[in-house]
Coordinates of C-alpha atoms in Angstrom, one line a residue:
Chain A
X1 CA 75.5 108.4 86.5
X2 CA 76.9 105.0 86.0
X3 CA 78.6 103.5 89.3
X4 CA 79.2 100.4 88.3
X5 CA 80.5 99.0 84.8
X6 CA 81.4 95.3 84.2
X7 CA 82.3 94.8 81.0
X8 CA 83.0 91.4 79.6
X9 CA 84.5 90.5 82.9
X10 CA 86.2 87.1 83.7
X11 CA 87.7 85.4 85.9
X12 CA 89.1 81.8 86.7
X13 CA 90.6 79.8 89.7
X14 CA 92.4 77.2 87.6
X15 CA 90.3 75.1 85.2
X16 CA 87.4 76.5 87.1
X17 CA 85.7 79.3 85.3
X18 CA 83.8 82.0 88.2
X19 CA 83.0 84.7 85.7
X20 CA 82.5 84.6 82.4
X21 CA 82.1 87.7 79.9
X22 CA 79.8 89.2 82.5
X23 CA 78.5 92.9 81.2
X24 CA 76.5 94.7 84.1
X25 CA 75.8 98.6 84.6
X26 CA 74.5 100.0 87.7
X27 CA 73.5 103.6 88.0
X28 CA 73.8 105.8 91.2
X29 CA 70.9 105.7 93.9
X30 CA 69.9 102.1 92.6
X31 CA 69.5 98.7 95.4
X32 CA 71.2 96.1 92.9
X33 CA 70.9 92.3 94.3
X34 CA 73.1 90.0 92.9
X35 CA 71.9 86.7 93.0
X36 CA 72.7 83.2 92.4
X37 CA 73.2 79.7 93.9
X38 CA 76.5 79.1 95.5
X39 CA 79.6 79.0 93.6
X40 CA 77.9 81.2 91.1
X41 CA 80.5 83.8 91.0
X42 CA 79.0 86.1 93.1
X43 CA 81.6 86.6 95.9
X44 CA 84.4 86.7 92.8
X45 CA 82.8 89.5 91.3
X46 CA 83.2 91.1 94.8
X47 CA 86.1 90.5 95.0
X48 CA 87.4 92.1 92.1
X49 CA 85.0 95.2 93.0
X50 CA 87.2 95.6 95.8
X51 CA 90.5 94.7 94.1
X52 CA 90.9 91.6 96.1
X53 CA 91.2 89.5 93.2
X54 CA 92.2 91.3 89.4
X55 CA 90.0 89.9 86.6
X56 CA 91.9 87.7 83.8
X57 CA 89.7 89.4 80.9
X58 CA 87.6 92.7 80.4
X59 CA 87.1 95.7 82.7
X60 CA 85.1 96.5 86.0
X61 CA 85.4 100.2 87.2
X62 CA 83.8 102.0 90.2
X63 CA 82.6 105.8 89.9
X64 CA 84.4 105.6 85.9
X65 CA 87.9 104.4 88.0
X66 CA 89.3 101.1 87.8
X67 CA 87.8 98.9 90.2
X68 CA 90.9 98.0 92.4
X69 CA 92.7 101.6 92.9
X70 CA 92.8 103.0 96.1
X71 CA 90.8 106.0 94.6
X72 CA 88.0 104.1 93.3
X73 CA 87.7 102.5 96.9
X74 CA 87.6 105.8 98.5
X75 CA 83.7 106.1 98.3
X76 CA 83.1 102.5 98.7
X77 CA 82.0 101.0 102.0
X78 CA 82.2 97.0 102.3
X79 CA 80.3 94.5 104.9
X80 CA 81.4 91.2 104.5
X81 CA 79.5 88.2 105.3
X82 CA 81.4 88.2 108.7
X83 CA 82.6 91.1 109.8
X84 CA 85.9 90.7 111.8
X85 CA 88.6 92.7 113.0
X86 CA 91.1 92.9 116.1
X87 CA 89.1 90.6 118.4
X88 CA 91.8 92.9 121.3
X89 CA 90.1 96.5 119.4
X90 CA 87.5 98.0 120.9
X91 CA 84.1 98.8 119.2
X92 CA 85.0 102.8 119.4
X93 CA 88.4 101.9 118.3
X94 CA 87.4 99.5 115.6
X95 CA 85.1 102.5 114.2
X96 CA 87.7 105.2 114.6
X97 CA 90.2 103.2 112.6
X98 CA 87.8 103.2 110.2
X99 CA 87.0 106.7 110.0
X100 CA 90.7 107.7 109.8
X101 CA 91.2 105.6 107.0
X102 CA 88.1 107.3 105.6
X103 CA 90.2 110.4 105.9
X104 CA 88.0 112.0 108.8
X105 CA 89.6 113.9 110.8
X106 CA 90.1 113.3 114.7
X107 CA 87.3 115.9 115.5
X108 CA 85.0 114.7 112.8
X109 CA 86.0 110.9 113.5
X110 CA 84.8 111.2 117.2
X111 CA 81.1 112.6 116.2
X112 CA 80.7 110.6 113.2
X113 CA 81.5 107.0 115.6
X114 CA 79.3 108.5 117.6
X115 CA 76.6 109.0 115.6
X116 CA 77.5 106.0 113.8
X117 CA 76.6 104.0 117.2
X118 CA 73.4 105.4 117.2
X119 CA 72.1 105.0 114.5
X120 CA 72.9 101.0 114.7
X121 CA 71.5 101.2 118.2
X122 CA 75.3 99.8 120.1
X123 CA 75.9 103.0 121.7
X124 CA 76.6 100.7 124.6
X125 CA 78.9 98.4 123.2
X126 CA 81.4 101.7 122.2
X127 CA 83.9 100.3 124.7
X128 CA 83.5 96.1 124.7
X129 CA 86.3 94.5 122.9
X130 CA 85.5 92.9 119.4
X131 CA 86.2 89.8 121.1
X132 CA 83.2 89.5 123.9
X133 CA 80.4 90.6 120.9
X134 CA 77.7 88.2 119.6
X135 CA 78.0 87.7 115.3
X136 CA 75.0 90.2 115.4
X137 CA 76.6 92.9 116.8
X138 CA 79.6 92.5 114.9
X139 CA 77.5 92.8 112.1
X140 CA 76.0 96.1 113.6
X141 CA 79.8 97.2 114.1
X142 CA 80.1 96.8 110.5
X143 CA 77.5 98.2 109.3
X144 CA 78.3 101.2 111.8
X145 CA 81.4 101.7 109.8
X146 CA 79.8 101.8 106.6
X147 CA 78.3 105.3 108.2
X148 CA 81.6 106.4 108.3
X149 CA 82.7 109.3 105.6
X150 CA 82.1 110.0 102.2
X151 CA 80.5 106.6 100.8
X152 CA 78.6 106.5 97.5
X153 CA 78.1 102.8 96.9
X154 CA 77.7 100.4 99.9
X155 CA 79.0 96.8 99.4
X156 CA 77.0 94.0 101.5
X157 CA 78.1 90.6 101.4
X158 CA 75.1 88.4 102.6
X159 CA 74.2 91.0 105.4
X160 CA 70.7 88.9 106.5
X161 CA 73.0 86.0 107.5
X162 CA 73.9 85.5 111.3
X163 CA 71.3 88.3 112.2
X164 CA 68.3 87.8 114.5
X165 CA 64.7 89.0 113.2
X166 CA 65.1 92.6 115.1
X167 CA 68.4 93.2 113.5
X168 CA 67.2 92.1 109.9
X169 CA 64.0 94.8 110.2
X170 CA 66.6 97.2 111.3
X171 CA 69.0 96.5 108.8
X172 CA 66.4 96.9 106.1
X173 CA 64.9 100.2 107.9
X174 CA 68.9 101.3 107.5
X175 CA 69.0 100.2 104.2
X176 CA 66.1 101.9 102.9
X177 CA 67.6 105.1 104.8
X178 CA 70.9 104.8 103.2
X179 CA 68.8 104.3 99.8
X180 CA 66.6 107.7 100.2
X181 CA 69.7 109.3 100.3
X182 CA 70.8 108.5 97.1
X183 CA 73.4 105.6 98.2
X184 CA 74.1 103.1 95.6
X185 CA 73.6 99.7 97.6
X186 CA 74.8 96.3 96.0
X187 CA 73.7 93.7 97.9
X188 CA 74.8 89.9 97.2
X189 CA 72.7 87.3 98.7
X190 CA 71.0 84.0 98.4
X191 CA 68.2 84.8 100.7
X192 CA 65.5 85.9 98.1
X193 CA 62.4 86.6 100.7
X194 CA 64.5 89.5 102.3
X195 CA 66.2 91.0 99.2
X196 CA 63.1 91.2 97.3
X197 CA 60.9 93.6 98.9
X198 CA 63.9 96.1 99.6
X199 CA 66.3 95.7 96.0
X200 CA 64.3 97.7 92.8
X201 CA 67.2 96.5 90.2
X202 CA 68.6 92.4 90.4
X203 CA 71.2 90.0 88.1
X204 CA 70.9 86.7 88.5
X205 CA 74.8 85.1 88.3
X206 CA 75.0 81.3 87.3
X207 CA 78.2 79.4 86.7
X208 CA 80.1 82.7 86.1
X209 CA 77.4 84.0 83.1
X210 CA 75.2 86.9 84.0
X211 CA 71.8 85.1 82.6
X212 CA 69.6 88.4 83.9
X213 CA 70.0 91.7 84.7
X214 CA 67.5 94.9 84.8
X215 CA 65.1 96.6 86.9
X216 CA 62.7 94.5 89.5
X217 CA 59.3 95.0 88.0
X218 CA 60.1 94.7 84.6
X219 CA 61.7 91.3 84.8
X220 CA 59.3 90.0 87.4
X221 CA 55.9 90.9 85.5
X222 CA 54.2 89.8 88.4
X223 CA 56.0 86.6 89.1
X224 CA 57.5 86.2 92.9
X225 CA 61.3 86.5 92.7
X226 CA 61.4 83.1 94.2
X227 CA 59.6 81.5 91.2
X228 CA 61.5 83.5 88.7
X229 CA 64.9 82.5 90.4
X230 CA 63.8 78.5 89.9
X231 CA 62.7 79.0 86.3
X232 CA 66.0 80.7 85.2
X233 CA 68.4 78.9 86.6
X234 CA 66.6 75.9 86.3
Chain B
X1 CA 95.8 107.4 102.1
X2 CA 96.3 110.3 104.7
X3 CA 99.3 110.7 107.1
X4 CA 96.4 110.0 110.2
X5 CA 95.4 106.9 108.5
X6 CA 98.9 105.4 107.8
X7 CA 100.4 106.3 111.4
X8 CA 97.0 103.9 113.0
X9 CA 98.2 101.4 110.7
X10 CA 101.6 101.7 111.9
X11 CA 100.5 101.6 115.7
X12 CA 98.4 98.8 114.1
X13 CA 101.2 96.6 113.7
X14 CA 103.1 97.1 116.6
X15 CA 99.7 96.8 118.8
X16 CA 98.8 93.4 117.4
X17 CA 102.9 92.3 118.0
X18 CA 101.7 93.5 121.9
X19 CA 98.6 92.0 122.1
X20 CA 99.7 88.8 120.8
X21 CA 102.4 86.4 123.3
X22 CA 105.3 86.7 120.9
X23 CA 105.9 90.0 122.5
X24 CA 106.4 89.2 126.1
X25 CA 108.0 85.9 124.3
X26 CA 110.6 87.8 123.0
X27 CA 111.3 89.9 126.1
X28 CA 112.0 87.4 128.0
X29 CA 114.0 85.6 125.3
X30 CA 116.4 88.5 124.6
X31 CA 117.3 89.2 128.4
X32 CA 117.3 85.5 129.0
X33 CA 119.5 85.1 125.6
X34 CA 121.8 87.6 126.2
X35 CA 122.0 87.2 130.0
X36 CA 123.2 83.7 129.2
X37 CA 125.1 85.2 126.2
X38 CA 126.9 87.2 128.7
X39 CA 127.5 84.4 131.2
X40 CA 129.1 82.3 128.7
X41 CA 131.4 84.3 127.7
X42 CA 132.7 85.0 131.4
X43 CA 133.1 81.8 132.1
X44 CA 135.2 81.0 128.7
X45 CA 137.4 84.2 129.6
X46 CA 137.9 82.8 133.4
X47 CA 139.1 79.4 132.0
X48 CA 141.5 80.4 129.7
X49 CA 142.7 82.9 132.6
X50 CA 142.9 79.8 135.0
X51 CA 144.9 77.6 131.8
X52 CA 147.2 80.1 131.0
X53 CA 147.6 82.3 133.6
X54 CA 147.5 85.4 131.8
X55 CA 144.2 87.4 130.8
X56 CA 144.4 86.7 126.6
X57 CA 140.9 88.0 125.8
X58 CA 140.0 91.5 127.5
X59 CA 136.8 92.8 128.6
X60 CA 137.4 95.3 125.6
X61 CA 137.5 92.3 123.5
X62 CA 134.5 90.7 125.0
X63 CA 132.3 93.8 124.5
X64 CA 132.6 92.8 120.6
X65 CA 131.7 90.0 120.4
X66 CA 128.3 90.9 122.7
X67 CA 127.7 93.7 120.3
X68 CA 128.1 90.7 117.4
X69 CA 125.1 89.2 119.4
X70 CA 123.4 91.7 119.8
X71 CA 122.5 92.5 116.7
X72 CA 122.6 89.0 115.3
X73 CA 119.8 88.3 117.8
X74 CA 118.1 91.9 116.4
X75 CA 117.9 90.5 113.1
X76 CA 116.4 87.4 114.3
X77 CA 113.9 89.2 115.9
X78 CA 113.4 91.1 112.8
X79 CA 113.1 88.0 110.4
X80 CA 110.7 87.0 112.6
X81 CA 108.6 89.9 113.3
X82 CA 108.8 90.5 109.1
X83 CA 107.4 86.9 108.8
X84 CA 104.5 87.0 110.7
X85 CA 103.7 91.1 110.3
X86 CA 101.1 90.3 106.7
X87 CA 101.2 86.6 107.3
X88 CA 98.9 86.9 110.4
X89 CA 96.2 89.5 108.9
X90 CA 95.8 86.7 105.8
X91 CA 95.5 83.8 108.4
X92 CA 92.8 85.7 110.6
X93 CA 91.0 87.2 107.4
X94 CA 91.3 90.3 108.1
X95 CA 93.3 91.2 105.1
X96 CA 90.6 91.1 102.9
X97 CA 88.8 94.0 104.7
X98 CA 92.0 95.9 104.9
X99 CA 92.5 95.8 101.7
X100 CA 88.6 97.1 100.6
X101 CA 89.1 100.0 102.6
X102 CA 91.3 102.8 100.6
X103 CA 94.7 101.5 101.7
X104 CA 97.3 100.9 98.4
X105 CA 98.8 97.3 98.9
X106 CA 102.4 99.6 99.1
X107 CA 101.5 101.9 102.1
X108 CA 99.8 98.9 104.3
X109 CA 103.3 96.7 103.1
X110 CA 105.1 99.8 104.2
X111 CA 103.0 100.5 107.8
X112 CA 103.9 96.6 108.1
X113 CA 107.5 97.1 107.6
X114 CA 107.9 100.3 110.2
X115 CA 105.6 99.0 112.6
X116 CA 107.9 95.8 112.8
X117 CA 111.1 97.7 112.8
X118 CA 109.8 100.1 115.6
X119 CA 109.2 96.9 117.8
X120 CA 112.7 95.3 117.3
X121 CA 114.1 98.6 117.8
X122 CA 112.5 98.5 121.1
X123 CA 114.0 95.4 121.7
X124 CA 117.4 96.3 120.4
X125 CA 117.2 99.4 122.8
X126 CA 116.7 97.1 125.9
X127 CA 119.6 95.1 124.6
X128 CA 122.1 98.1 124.2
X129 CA 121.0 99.3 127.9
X130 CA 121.4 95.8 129.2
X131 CA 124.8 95.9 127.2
X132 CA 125.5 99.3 128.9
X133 CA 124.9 97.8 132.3
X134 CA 127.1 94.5 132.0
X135 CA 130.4 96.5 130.4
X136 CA 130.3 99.7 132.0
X137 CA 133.5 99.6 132.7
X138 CA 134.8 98.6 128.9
X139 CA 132.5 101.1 127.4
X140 CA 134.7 104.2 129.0
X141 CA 137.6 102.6 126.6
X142 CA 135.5 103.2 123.6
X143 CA 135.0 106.8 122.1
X144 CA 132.1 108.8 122.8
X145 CA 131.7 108.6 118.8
X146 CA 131.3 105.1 118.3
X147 CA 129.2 104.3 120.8
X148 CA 126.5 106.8 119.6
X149 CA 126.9 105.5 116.3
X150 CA 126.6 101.9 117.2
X151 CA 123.4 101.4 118.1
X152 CA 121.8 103.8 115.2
X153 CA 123.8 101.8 112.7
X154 CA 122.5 98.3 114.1
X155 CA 118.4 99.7 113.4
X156 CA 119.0 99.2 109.7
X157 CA 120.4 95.8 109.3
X158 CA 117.1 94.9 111.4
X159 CA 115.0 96.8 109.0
X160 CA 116.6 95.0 106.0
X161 CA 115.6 92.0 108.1
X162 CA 112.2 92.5 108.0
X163 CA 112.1 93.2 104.6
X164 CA 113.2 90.0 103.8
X165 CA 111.0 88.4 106.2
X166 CA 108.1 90.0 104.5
X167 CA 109.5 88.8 101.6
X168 CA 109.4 85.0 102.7
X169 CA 106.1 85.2 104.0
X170 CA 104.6 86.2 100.9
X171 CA 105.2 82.0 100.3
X172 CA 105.7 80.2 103.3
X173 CA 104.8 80.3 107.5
X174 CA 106.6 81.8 110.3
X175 CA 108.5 78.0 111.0
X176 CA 109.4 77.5 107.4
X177 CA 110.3 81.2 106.6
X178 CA 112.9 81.2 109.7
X179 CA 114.6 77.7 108.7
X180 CA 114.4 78.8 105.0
X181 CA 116.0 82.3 105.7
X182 CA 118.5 81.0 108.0
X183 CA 119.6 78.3 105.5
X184 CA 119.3 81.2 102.9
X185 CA 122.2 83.4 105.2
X186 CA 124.2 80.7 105.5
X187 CA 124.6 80.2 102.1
X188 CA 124.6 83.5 101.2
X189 CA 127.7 84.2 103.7
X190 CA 129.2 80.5 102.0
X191 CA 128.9 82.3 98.6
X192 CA 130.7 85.3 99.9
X193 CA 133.6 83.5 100.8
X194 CA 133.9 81.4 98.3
X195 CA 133.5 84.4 95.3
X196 CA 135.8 86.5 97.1
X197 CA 138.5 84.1 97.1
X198 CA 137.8 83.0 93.0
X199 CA 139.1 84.8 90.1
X200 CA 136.2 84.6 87.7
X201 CA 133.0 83.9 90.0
X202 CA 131.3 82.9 86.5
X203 CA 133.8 80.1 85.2
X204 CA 132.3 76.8 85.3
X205 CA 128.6 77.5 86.4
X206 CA 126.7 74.8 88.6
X207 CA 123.6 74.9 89.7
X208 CA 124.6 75.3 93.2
X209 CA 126.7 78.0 91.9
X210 CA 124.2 79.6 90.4
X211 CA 122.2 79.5 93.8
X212 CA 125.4 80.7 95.4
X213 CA 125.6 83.6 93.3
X214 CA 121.6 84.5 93.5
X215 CA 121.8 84.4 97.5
X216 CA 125.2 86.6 97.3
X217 CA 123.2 89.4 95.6
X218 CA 120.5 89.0 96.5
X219 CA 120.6 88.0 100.4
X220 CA 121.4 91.9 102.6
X221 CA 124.9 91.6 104.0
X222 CA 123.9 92.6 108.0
X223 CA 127.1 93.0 109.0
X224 CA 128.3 95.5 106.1
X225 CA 127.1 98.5 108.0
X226 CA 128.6 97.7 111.6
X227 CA 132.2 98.2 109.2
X228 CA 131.5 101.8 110.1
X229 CA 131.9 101.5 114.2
X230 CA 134.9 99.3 114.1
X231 CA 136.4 102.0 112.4
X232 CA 135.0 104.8 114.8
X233 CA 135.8 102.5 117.7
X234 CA 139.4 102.1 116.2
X235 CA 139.5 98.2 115.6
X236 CA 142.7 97.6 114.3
X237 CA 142.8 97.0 110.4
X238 CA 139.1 97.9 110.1
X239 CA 138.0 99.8 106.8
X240 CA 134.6 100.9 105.5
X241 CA 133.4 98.1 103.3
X242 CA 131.5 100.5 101.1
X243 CA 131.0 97.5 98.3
X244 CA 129.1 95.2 101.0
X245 CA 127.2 98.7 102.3
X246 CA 126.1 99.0 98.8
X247 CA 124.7 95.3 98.4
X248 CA 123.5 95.6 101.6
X249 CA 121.4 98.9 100.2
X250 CA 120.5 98.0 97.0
X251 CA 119.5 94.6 97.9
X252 CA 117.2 95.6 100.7
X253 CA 115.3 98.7 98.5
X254 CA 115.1 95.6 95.9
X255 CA 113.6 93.3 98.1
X256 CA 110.9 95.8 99.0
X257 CA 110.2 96.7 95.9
X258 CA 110.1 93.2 94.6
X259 CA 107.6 91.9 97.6
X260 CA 105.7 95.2 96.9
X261 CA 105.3 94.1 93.6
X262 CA 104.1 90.4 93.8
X263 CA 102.0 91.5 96.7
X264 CA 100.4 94.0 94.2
X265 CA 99.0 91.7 92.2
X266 CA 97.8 88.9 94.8
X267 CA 94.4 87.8 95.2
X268 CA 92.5 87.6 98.5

């Protein structure tokens, strides 16, 4: 089943052109990396995922619904590259609001944000304000609400950056979890050594044009991801 | 989005309004405000008893006028609450994840709206008791009727207040959207009197005209529903204006609807 579809997607910010024709299909249970050097369009194609930004040209939908409706967002879980919220919400708080919005119910919102804590490991953190926690465990918070509900296809925005090396092993330990369950992740990042081992499906985005796109092994043929990265954007 | 989901957003709105100085701000504004309001007008009333002897303007008389800033100051505090109620999730970026989770753009513009009319309510209440405490005496002169219906009546000129303050902000800050709506009422009541008094509103068009006319429809005439309590509360030669209640209605549904729709299509 197809979870994501681009198809001849663009987008511009004036004269500047962040996506350009870009076709892309990701099926359901895949680890999809999006990569490219800053600037490439990566965040903008995000963005529109989420219905942040509309594209100017072409078509993106989510689960075969147009990417930007409330119901195509519905099974979507996001982690930006910083996680913030209320810095006066609590973590528990933070989390429940997130669950309701996931449509859990009161009962179901209290033992899923409590499972949700953990599983991330901040059980003890439930009741410090957003405000008094490290960028690491804000990052854990988010992540924690990506546990939250019904979500098919997890969005991370750079989710290696700000975290120490414990948190990055047990955000990939997560990840690879979340994967074995049949999750759809989509990560976008420009730190190749961490994305490699865990991602089986990449695109590489440069200057708005999709240059690659496909599974890992088959592009790679051997090659380190680093060294394939150089030689086609280069 | 579920009913659960849209009354946290609502409790939201109000909860970041408490959390944040403005609140206390404006508590201590409106008592100071209409403390001084209230002084002021005591004081005018004692020296036109000590110049002329004879008591011209009666505490019945006085009452009106605090009701008049009353809810002047209420949509004050509701232009500025509408300003700053979407305004301050775009500065702190927290829109954007707002907006990923499965909220439509209209519910979170309409938790926004509520959650800033439920705070200026609060501080409309506190004005009305405050009222209730300084003419005690006047109110027993006015019928039971009108002074139930007063203060229900004054919550929607404030809601139509923030509506248009959201409507500002969708453009400009909290400083600039107060001066800009300010200037905006001004000219809107300018318009009003001059079209009113002219036989063909659309002979000779100007471009200030034009801006005249634009702000006459399209700017909520506050005071159009308070028609209805000078009536209840016999004011001599008071009527229903049912033609400014219907601008006033239109115009604020259109607002929303307008802001709803630009906001719709926003990137963030």
């Amino acid at each position: 089943m197809t979870i994501v579809q681009a198809q001849n997607l663009s987008h511009s910010y004036g004269k500047f052109q962040a996506l350009d024709g870009v076709n892309l299909e990701i099926a359901q249970g895949q680890c999809f990396a999006l990569l490219g050097p800053n600037g490439a369009g990566k965040t903008t194609f995000v963005k529109i995922m989420l219905g942040l930004q509309f594209p100017m040209s072409g078509s993106l939908s989510l689960f075969s619904k147009l990417a930007g409706t409330p119901s195509a967002r519905s099974h979507i879980g996001y982690l930006p590259e910083k996680f913030s919220f209320y810095p006066y919400y609590k973590v528990k708080d933070t989390l429940a609001f997130h669950a309701a919005v996931a449509g859990l119910s009161k009962q179901e919102s209290e033992v899923a944000v409590s499972e949700a804590l953990g599983r991330l490991k901040i059980a003890e953190l439930a009741q410090k304000k957003l405000s008094g926690l490290s960028k690491g465990q804000l990052q854990r918070v988010g992540l924690a609400s990506l546990l939250l509900g019904d979500k098919q296809l997890l969005i991370l925005d750079e989710p290696f950056s700000g975290l120490d090396p414990i948190g990055i092993k047990d955000l990939k330990d997560l990840l690879r979890e979340l994967k074995s369950l049949g999750k759809t992740l989509f990560i976008n990042s420009h730190i190749l050594s961490e994305v490699e081992p865990l991602c089986d499906h990449f695109g590489i985005l440069n200057k708005g044009k999709l240059l690659v796109a496909g599974e890992k092994n088959s592009l790679l043929k051997g090659k380190s991801l680093e060294d394939y990265f150089s030689e086609i954007v280069q | 989005m579920n009913v659960r989901a849209f009354r946290l957003l609502i409790w939201n709105t109000v909860q970041k309004e408490v959390r944040s100085k403005s609140f206390f701000m404006a508590v201590g504004l409106t008592l100071g405000m209409l403390g001084l309001g209230y002084a002021v007008m005591q004081a005018f009333r004692e020296q036109i008893q000590l110049e002329g002897g004879v008591e011209v303007v009666g505490s019945g008389q006085l009452i009106w006028v605090y009701y008049a800033l009353v809810n002047a100051w209420s949509i004050f505090l509701g232009l500025m609450f509408g300003l700053g109620c979407v305004r301050s999730d775009v500065t702190s970026q927290v829109i954007g994840q707002l907006l990923a989770l499965p909220i439509s753009r209209g519910s979170y513009l309409a938790a926004r709206v509520i959650g800033s009319w439920i705070l200026v309510s609060f501080y409309q209440v506190l004005s009305f008791a405050l009222m209730g405490i300084l003419f005690s005496e006047s109110l027993k002169e006015i019928s039971m009727t009108a002074l139930l219906v007063a203060p229900l009546i004054s919550f929607f000129p404030t809601l139509a207040a923030a509506v248009l303050g959201l409507f500002v902000s969708l453009w400009v800050g909290k400083t600039s959207g107060m001066i800009l709506t300010g200037v905006a009422s001004l000219g809107g009541s300018w318009a009003r009197s001059h079209f009113s008094s002219v036989e063909d509103p659309m002979a000779n068009l100007t471009l200030l005209k034009v801006v005249g006319l634009i702000l006459w429809i399209a700017i909520p005439r506050f005071a159009a529903p308070h028609s209805f309590v000078q009536v209840l509360a016999g004011v001599p030669e008071a009527t229903i204006a049912w033609a400014d209640i219907a601008q006033f209605g239109l115009s604020g549904i259109a607002l929303f609807a307008i802001t709803s729709f630009i906001f719709r299509r926003r990137g963030f």
